[in-house]
Coordinates of C-alpha atoms in Angstrom, one line a residue:
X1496 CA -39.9 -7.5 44.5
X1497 CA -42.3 -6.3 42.2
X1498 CA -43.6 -7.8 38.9
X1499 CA -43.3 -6.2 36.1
X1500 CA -46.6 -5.9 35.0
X1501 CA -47.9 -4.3 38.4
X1502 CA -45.4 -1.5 38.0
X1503 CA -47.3 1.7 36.6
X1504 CA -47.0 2.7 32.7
X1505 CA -43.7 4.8 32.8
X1506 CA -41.6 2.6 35.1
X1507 CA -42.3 -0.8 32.8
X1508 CA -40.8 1.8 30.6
X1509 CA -38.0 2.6 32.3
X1510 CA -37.0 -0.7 33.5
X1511 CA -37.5 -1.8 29.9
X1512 CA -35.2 0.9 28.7
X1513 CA -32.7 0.0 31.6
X1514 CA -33.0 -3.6 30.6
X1515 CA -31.8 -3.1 27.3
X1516 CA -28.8 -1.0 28.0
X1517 CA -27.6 -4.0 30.2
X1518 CA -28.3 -6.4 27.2
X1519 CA -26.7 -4.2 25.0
X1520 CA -23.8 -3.5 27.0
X1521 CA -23.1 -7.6 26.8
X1522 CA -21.2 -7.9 24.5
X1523 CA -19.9 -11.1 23.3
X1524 CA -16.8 -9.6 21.1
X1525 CA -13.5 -10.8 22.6
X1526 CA -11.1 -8.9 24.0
X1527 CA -8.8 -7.9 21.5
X1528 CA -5.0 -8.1 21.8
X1529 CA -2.4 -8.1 19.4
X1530 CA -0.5 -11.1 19.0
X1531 CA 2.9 -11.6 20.2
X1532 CA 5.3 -11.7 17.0
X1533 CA 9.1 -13.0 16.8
X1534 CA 11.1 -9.6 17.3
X1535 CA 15.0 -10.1 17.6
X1536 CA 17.1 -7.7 20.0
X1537 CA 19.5 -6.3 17.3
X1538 CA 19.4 -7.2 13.3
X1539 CA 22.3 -9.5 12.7
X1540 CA 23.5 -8.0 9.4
X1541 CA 23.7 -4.2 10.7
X1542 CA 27.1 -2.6 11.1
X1543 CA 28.5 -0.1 13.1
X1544 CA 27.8 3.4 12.3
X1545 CA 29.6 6.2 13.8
X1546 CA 28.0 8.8 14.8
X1547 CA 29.3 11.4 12.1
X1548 CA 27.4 8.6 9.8
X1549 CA 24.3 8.5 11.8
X1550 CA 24.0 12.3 11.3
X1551 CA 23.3 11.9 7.6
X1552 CA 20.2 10.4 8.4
X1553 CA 17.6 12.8 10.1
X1554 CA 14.1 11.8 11.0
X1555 CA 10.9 12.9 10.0
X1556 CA 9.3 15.7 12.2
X1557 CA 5.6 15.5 13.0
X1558 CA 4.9 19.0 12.3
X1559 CA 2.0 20.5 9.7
X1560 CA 4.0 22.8 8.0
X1561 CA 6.8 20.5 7.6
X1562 CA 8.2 17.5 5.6
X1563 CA 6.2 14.8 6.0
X1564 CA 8.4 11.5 5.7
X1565 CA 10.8 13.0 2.7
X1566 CA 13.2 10.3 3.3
X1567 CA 14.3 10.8 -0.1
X1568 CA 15.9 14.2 0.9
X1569 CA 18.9 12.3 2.5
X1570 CA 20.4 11.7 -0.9
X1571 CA 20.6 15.5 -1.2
X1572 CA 19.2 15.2 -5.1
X1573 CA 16.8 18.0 -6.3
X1574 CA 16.0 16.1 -9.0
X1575 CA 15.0 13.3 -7.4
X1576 CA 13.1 15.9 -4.6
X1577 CA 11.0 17.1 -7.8
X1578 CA 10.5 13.6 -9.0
X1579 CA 9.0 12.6 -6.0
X1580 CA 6.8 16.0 -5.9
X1581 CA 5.3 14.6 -9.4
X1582 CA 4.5 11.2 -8.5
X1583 CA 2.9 12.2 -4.9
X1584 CA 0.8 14.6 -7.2
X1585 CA -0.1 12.8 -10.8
X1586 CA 0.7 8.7 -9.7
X1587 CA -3.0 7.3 -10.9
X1588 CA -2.0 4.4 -8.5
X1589 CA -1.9 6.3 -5.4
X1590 CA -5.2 8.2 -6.1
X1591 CA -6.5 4.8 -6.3
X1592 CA -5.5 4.0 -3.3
X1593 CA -7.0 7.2 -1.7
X1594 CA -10.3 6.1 -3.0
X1595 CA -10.0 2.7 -1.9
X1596 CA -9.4 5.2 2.0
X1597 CA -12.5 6.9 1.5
X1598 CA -14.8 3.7 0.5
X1599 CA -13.7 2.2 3.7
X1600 CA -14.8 5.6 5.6
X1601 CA -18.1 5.6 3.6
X1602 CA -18.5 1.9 4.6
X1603 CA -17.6 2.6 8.9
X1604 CA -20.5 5.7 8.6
X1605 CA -23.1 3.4 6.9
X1606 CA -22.3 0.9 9.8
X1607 CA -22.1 3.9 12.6
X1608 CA -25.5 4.7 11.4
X1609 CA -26.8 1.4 12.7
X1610 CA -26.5 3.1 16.1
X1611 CA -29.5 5.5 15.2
X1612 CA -33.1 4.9 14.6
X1613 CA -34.3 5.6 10.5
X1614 CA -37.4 7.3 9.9
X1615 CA -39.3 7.4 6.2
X1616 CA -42.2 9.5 5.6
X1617 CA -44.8 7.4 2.8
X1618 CA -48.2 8.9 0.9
X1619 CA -50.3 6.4 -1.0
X1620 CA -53.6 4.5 -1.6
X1621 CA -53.7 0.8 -0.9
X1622 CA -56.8 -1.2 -2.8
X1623 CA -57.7 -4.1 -0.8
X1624 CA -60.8 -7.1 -0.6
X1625 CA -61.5 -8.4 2.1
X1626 CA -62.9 -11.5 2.6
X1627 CA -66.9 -12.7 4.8
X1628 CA -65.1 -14.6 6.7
X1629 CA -62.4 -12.3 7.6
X1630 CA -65.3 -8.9 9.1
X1631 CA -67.5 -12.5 10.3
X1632 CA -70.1 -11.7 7.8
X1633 CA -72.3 -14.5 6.7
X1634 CA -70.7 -16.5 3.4
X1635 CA -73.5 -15.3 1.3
X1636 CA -72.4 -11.6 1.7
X1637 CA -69.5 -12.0 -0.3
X1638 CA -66.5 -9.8 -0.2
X1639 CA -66.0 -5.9 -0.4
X1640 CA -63.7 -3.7 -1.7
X1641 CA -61.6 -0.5 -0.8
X1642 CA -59.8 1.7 -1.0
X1643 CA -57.4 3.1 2.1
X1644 CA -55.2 6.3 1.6
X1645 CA -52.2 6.4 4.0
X1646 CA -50.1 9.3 4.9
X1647 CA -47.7 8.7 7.7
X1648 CA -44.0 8.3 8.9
X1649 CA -42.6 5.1 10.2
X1650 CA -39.5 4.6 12.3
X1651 CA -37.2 1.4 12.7
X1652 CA -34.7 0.7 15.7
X1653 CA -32.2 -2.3 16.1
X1654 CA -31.2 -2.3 19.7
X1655 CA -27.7 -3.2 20.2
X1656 CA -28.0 -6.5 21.9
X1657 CA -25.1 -8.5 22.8
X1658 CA -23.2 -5.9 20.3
X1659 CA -24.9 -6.9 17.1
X1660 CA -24.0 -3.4 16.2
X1661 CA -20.9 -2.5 17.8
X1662 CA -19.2 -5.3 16.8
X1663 CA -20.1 -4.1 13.0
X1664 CA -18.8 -0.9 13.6
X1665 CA -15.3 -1.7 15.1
X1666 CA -14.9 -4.6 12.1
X1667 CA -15.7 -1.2 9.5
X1668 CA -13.6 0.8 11.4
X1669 CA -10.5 -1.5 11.3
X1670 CA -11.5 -2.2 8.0
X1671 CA -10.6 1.1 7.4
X1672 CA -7.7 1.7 9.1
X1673 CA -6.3 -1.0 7.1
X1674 CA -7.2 0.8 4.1
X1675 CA -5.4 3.9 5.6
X1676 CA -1.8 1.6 6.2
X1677 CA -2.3 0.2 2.5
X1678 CA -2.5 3.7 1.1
X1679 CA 0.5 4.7 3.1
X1680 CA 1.8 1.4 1.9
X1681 CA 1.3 2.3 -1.8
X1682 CA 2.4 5.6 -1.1
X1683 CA 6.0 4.4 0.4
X1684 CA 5.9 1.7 -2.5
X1685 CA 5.7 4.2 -5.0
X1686 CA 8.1 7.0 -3.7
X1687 CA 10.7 4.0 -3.3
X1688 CA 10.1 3.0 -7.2
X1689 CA 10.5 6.2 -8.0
X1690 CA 14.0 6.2 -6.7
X1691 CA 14.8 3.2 -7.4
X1692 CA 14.0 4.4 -11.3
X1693 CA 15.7 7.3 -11.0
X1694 CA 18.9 5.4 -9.9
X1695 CA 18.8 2.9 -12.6
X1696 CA 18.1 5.6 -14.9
X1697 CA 21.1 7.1 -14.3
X1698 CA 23.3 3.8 -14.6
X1699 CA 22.3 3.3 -18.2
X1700 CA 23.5 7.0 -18.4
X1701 CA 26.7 5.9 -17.1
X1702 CA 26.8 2.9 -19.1
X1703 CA 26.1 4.6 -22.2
X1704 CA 29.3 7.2 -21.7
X1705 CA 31.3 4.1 -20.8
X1706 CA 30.4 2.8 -24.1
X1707 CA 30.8 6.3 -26.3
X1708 CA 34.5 5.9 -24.8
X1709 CA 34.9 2.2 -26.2
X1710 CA 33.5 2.9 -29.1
X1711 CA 36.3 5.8 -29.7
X1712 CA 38.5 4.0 -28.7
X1713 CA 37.9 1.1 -31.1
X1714 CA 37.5 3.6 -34.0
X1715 CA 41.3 5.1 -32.8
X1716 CA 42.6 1.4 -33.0
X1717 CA 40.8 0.8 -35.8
X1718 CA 42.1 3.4 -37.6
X1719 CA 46.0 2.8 -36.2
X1720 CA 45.5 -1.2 -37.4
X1721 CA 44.4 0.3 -41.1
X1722 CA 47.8 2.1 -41.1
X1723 CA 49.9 -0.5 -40.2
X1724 CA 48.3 -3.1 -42.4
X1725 CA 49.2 -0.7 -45.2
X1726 CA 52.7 -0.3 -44.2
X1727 CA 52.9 -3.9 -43.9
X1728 CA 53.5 -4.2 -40.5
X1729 CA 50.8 -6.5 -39.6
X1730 CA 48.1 -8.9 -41.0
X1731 CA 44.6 -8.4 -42.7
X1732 CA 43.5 -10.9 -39.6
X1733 CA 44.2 -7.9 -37.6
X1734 CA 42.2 -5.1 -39.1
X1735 CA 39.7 -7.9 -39.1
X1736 CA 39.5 -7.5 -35.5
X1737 CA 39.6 -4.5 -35.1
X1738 CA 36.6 -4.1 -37.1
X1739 CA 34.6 -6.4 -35.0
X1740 CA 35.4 -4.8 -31.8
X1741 CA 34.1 -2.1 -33.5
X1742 CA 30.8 -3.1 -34.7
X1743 CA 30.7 -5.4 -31.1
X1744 CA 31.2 -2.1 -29.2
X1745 CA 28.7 -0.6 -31.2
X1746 CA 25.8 -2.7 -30.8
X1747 CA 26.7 -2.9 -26.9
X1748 CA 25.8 0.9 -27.0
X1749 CA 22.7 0.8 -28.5
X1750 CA 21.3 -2.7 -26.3
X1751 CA 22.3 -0.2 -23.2
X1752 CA 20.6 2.6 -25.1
X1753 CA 17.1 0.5 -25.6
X1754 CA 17.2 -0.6 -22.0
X1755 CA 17.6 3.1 -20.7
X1756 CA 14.4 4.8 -23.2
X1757 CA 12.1 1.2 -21.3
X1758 CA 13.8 2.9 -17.9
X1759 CA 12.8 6.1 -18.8
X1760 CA 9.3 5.4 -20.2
X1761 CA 8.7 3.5 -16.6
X1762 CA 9.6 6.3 -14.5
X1763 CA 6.8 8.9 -16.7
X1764 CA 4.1 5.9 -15.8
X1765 CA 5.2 6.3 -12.5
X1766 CA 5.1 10.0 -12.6
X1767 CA 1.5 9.9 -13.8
X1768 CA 2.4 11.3 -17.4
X1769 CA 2.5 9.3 -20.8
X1770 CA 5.6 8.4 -22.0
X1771 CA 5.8 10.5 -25.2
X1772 CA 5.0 13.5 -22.4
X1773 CA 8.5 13.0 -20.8
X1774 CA 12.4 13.3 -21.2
X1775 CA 14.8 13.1 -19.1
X1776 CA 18.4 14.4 -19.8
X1777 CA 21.5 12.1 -19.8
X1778 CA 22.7 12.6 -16.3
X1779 CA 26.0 9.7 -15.2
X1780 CA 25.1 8.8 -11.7
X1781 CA 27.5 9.4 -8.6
X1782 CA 28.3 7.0 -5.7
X1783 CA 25.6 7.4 -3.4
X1784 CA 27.1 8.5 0.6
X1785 CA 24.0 8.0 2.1
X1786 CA 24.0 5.4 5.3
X1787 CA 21.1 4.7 6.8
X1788 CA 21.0 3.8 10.6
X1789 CA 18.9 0.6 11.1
X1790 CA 17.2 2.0 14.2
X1791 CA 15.7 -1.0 16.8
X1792 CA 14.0 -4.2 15.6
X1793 CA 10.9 -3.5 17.6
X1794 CA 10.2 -0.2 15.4
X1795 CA 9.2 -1.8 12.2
X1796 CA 6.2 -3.1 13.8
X1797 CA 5.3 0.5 14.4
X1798 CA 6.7 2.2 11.0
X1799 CA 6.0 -0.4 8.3
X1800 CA 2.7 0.1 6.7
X1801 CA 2.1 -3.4 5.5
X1802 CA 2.9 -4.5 9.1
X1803 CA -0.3 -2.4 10.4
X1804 CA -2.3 -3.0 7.4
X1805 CA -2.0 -6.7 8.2
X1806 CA -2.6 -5.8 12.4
X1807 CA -5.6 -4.0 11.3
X1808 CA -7.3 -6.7 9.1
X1809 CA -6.5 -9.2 12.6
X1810 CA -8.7 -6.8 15.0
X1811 CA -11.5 -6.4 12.0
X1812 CA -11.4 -10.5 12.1
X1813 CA -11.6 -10.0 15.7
X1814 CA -14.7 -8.1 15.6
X1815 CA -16.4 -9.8 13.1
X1816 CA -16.2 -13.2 16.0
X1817 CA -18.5 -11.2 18.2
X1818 CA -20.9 -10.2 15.2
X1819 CA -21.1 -14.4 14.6
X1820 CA -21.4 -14.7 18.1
X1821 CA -24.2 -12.4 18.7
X1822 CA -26.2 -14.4 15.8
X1823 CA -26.9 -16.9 19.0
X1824 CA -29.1 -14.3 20.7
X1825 CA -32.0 -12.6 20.6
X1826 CA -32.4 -9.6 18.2
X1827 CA -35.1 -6.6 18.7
X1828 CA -36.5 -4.7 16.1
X1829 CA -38.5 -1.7 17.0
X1830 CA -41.0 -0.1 14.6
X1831 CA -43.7 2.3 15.0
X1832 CA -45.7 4.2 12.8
X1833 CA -47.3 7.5 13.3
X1834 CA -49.7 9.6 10.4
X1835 CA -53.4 9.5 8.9
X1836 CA -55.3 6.9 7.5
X1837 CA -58.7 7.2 5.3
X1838 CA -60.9 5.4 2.9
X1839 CA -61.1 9.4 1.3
X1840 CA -58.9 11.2 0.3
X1841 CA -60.4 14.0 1.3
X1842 CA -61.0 13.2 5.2
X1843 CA -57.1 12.0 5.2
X1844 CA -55.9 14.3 6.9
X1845 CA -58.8 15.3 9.3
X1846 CA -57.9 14.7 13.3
X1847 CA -60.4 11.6 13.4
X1848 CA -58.4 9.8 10.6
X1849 CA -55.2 10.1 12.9
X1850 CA -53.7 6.5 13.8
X1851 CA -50.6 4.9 15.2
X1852 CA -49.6 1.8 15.3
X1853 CA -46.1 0.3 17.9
X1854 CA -44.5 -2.8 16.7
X1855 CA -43.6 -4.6 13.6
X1856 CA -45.8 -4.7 10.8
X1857 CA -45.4 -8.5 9.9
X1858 CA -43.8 -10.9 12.7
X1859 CA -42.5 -10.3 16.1
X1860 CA -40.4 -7.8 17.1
X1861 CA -38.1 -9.9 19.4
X1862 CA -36.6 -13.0 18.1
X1863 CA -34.6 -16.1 19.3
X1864 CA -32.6 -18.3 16.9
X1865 CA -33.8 -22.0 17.6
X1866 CA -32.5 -24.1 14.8
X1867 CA -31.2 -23.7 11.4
X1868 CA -29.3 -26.7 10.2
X1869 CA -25.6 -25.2 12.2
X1870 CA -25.9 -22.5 9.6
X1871 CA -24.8 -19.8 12.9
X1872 CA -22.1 -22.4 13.9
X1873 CA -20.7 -22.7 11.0
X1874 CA -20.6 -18.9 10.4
X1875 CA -18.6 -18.6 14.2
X1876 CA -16.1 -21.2 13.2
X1877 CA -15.4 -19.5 9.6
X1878 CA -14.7 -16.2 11.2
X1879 CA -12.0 -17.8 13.6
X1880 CA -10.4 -19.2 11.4
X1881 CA -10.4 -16.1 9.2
X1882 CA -8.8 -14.4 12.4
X1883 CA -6.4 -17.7 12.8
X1884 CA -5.4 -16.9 9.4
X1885 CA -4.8 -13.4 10.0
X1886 CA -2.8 -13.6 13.1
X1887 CA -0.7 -16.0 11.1
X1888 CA -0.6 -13.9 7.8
X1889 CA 0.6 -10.9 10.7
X1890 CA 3.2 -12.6 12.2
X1891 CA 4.7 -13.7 8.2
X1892 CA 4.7 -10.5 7.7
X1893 CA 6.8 -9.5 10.7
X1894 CA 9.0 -11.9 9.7
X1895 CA 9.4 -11.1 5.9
X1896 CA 10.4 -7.6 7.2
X1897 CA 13.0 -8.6 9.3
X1898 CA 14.3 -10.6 6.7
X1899 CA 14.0 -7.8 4.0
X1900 CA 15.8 -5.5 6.4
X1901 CA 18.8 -7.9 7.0
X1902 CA 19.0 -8.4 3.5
X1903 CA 19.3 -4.5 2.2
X1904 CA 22.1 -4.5 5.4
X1905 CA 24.0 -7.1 4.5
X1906 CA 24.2 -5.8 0.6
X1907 CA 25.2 -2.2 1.7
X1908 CA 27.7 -3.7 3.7
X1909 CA 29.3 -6.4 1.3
X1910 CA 29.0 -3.7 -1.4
X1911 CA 31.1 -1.7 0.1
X1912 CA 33.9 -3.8 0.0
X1913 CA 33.0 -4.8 -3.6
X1914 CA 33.1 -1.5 -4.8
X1915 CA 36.4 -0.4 -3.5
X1916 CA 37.9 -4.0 -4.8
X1917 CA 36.3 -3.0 -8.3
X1918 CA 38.0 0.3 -8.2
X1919 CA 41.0 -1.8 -8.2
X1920 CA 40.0 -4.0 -11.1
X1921 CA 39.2 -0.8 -12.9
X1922 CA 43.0 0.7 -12.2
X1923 CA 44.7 -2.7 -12.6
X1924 CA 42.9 -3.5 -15.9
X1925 CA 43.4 0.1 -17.6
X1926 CA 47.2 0.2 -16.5
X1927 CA 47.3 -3.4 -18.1
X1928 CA 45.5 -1.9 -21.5
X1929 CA 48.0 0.4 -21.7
X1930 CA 51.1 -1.3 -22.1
X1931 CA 49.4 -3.7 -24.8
X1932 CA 48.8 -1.1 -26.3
X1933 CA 52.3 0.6 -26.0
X1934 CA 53.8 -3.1 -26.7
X1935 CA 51.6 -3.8 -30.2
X1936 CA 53.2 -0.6 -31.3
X1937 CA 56.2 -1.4 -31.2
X1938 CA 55.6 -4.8 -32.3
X1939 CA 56.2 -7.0 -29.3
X1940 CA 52.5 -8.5 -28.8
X1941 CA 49.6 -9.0 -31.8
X1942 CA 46.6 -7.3 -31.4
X1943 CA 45.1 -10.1 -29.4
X1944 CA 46.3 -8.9 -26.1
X1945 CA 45.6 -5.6 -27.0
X1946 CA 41.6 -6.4 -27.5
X1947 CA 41.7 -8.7 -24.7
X1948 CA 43.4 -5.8 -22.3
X1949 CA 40.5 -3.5 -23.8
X1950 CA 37.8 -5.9 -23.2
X1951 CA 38.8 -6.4 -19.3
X1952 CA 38.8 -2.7 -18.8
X1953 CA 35.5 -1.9 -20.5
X1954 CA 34.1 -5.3 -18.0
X1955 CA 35.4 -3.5 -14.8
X1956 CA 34.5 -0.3 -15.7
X1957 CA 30.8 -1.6 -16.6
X1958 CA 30.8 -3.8 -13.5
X1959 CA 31.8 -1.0 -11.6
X1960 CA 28.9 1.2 -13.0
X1961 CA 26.4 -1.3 -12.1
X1962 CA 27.8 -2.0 -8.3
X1963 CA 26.8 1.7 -7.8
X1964 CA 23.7 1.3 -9.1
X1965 CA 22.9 -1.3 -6.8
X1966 CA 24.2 0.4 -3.7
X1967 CA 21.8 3.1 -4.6
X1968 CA 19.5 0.8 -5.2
X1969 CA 20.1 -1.2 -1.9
X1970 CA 19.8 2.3 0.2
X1971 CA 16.5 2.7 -1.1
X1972 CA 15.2 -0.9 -0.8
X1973 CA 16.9 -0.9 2.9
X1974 CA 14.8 2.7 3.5
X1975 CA 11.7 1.0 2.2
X1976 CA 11.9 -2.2 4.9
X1977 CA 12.4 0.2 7.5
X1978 CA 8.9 1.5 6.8
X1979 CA 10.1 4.6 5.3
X1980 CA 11.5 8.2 6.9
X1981 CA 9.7 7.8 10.2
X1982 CA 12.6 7.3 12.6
X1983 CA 11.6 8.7 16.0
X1984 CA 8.7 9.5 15.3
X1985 CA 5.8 8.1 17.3
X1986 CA 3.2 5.7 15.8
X1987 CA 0.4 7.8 16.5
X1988 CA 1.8 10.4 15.1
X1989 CA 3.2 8.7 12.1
X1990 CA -0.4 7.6 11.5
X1991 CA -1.4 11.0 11.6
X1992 CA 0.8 12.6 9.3
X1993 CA -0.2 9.4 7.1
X1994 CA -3.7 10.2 7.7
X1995 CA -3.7 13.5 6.5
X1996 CA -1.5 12.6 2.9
X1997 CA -4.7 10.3 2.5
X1998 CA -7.2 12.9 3.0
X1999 CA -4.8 15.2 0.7
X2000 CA -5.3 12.5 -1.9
X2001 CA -8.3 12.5 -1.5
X2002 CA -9.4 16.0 -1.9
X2003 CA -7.5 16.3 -5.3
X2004 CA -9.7 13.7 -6.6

């Protein structure tokens, strides 16, 4: 076989080009594969849903023109449709986000572009001495001085050994893609608060014509206790009362009153718009129907955003192994430099003042690590256990989402059977009001059980009130762990629709 050196000018070249595409196809990244995580066959809280149930539910459609995700549509609310409109337009949090998307794309480009040589073009003088010794002129003839004009391009090259380079790029580019998930994460986060403020928003509503009706009704008692006392029928103990139910009632009202104006200032942050910018009208809220199917286990790890953000920071851990790896092997720097040189300006750029000039300027252009102090080991063993870390941080997040899921299942299904109990309470108690009442006027009970019968049915009615609240609240919370309205959708082409809200966002900025 021949030597190198004996081989003529362009096949050294060629075998030295073909050498480095072997050395750069070595790559000493591992293999990446996504961890195993704990994924039950069925979740343990979720009922059975008949399939006039499951209808109410429909799944997103991958199509352009189309909703994208509108899971909030299967509460059948145009309100809350418009609500959702505003935030996905005006939310300064999500167009955060978006820019967080598109400094991660900047960042995989400006690693992409290690892949390609750079080339600079330079004009300038350069006044140098040189020394005797250095032009081996006797010591006596001292040094001289000139000047040297310059006008020429360079270019510099980092071949792609051991994937130095690749290994860059696919950490950037799963940095990135983790970016994407966390702005489809902030995106499902804020279209769920939205909701979830909407809901609560309407409680207080509730709440606050539960409490007009108290307070009437106190002012009627109040007014019947004034007339008896005068007749003489009864005590100054009991107007007494009747005046502190009053004023009790009253205050009630205005607590629920100052928690709904904090509610509604909340949803106009979320809606991008300052507070004194937004009212919204008193509106009771109704039972939600909604049921949402829990779908299979093994879907969350392709729908919930969080869960791939968290994949996606494991594979960029996984990258960045090979890029300490490859810090154990050679690296090549290829330079050249092509242009004019003079001590005139004038005779720069004349044909005889044409130079070139192959390899680095200061140093060597291939270079072996030797020894620096386990500086390179050290470096290998932090980014493994950054990618121990994230596998575990993955796999806690699997887990947290099963567990949020079975959670929001097990209150939708509980609260059912709350509610209609409640409804009870709220008959029982009212009918129980209403003979006190019908007793204390004709004088066979004091006004005790008659405040204490009005007490129980304002408690039932408000408890009531609130357990719809939270079953709207629950629906919305159990839609969020799901990973949002992408049921049957595939991954890739949930990440695409995803993709393409980012770039939306993105474009508005």
């Amino acid at each position: 076989m021949k030597r190198l050196e004996s081989l003529p000018g362009w096949s050294r070249a060629a075998a030295s080009g073909l050498l480095l595409m072997l050395l750069a196809a070595c790559s000493v990244e591992p293999t990446y594969k996504r961890p195993d995580a704990p994924t039950p066959a069925s979740f343990k809280e979720a009922p059975a849903i008949s399939a006039q149930d499951a209808g109410t539910w429909k799944p997103a459609q991958p199509a352009d023109a189309e909703h994208r995700g509108e899971w909030w549509t299967v509460f059948g609310d145009s309100t809350l449709n418009d609500l959702e409109q505003q935030a996905a337009t005006a939310n300064q949090d999500l167009k955060a986000a978006a820019a967080r998307v598109q400094q991660a794309r900047a960042l995989t480009q400006a690693a992409r572009s290690a892949w390609f040589p750079s080339l600079d073009a330079g004009f300038g003088p350069t006044r140098e001495t040189a020394s005797a010794a250095s032009q081996f002129l006797p010591q006596n003839n001292g040094s001289t001085t000139t000047t040297l004009w310059r006008a020429q391009g360079t270019v510099s090259y980092e071949a792609d050994l051991f994937g130095r380079v690749g290994s860059n790029v696919n950490a950037a580019r799963a940095d990135a893609q983790q970016s994407e998930a966390l702005f489809r994460s902030v995106q499902l986060a804020l279209q769920a608060d939205v909701a979830q403020n909407y809901f609560q928003l309407r409680q207080f509503d509730t709440d606050q014509g539960l409490y007009r009706q108290t307070v009437k009704l106190r002012e009627d008692s109040l007014k019947l206790t004034e007339r008896r006392f005068k007749e003489g029928d009864i005590s100054e103990l009991d107007v007494a009362q009747a005046r502190n139910e009053l004023a009790s009632a009253r205050a009630d009202a205005v607590g629920v009153a100052r928690q709904r104006a904090a509610s509604e200032h909340s949803l106009a942050i979320l809606l991008g718009k300052a507070p004194a910018d937004f009212s919204f009208p008193e509106t009771p809220l109704a039972p939600v129907v909604a049921r949402v199917p829990a779908g299979l286990p093994s879907a969350l790890l392709e729908r919930r955003p969080d869960i791939s953000a968290a994949e996606r920071a494991m594979a960029a851990a996984n990258a960045r192994v090979g890029l300490a790896k490859s810090a154990f092997f050679p690296k090549l720097d290829i330079t050249g430099a092509l242009g004019y040189e003079s001590a005139t300006l004038g005779s720069l750029f004349m044909w005889s003042s044409r130079t070139f000039l192959l390899g680095p300027l200061a140093g060597t252009a291939l270079t072996l690590p030797i020894f620096d102090g386990g500086r390179r080991r050290a470096g290998l063993s932090q980014a493994r256990a950054k990618y121990d870390e994230d596998v575990a941080q993955y796999r806690q997040q699997v887990l947290v989402a099963f567990r949020e899921v079975e959670d929001n299942l097990a209150d939708l299904r509980l609260l059912d059977d709350q509610i209609s109990a409640q409804n009870d309470a709220v008959v029982a108690s009212q009918r129980a009001a209403h003979l006190s009442q019908t007793q204390y006027e004709e004088g066979q009970v004091s006004y005790l059980n008659v405040i204490d019968s009005e007490r129980s049915v304002l408690v039932s009615q408000l408890q009531a009130s609130r357990l719809t609240g939270t079953q709207a609240v629950s629906t919305v919370n159990l839609i969020r762990a799901l990973g949002g309205g992408w049921d049957g959708m595939p991954a890739t082409a949930a990440a695409d629709v995803a993709n393409s809200d980012a770039q939306q966002q993105i474009a508005k900025r």
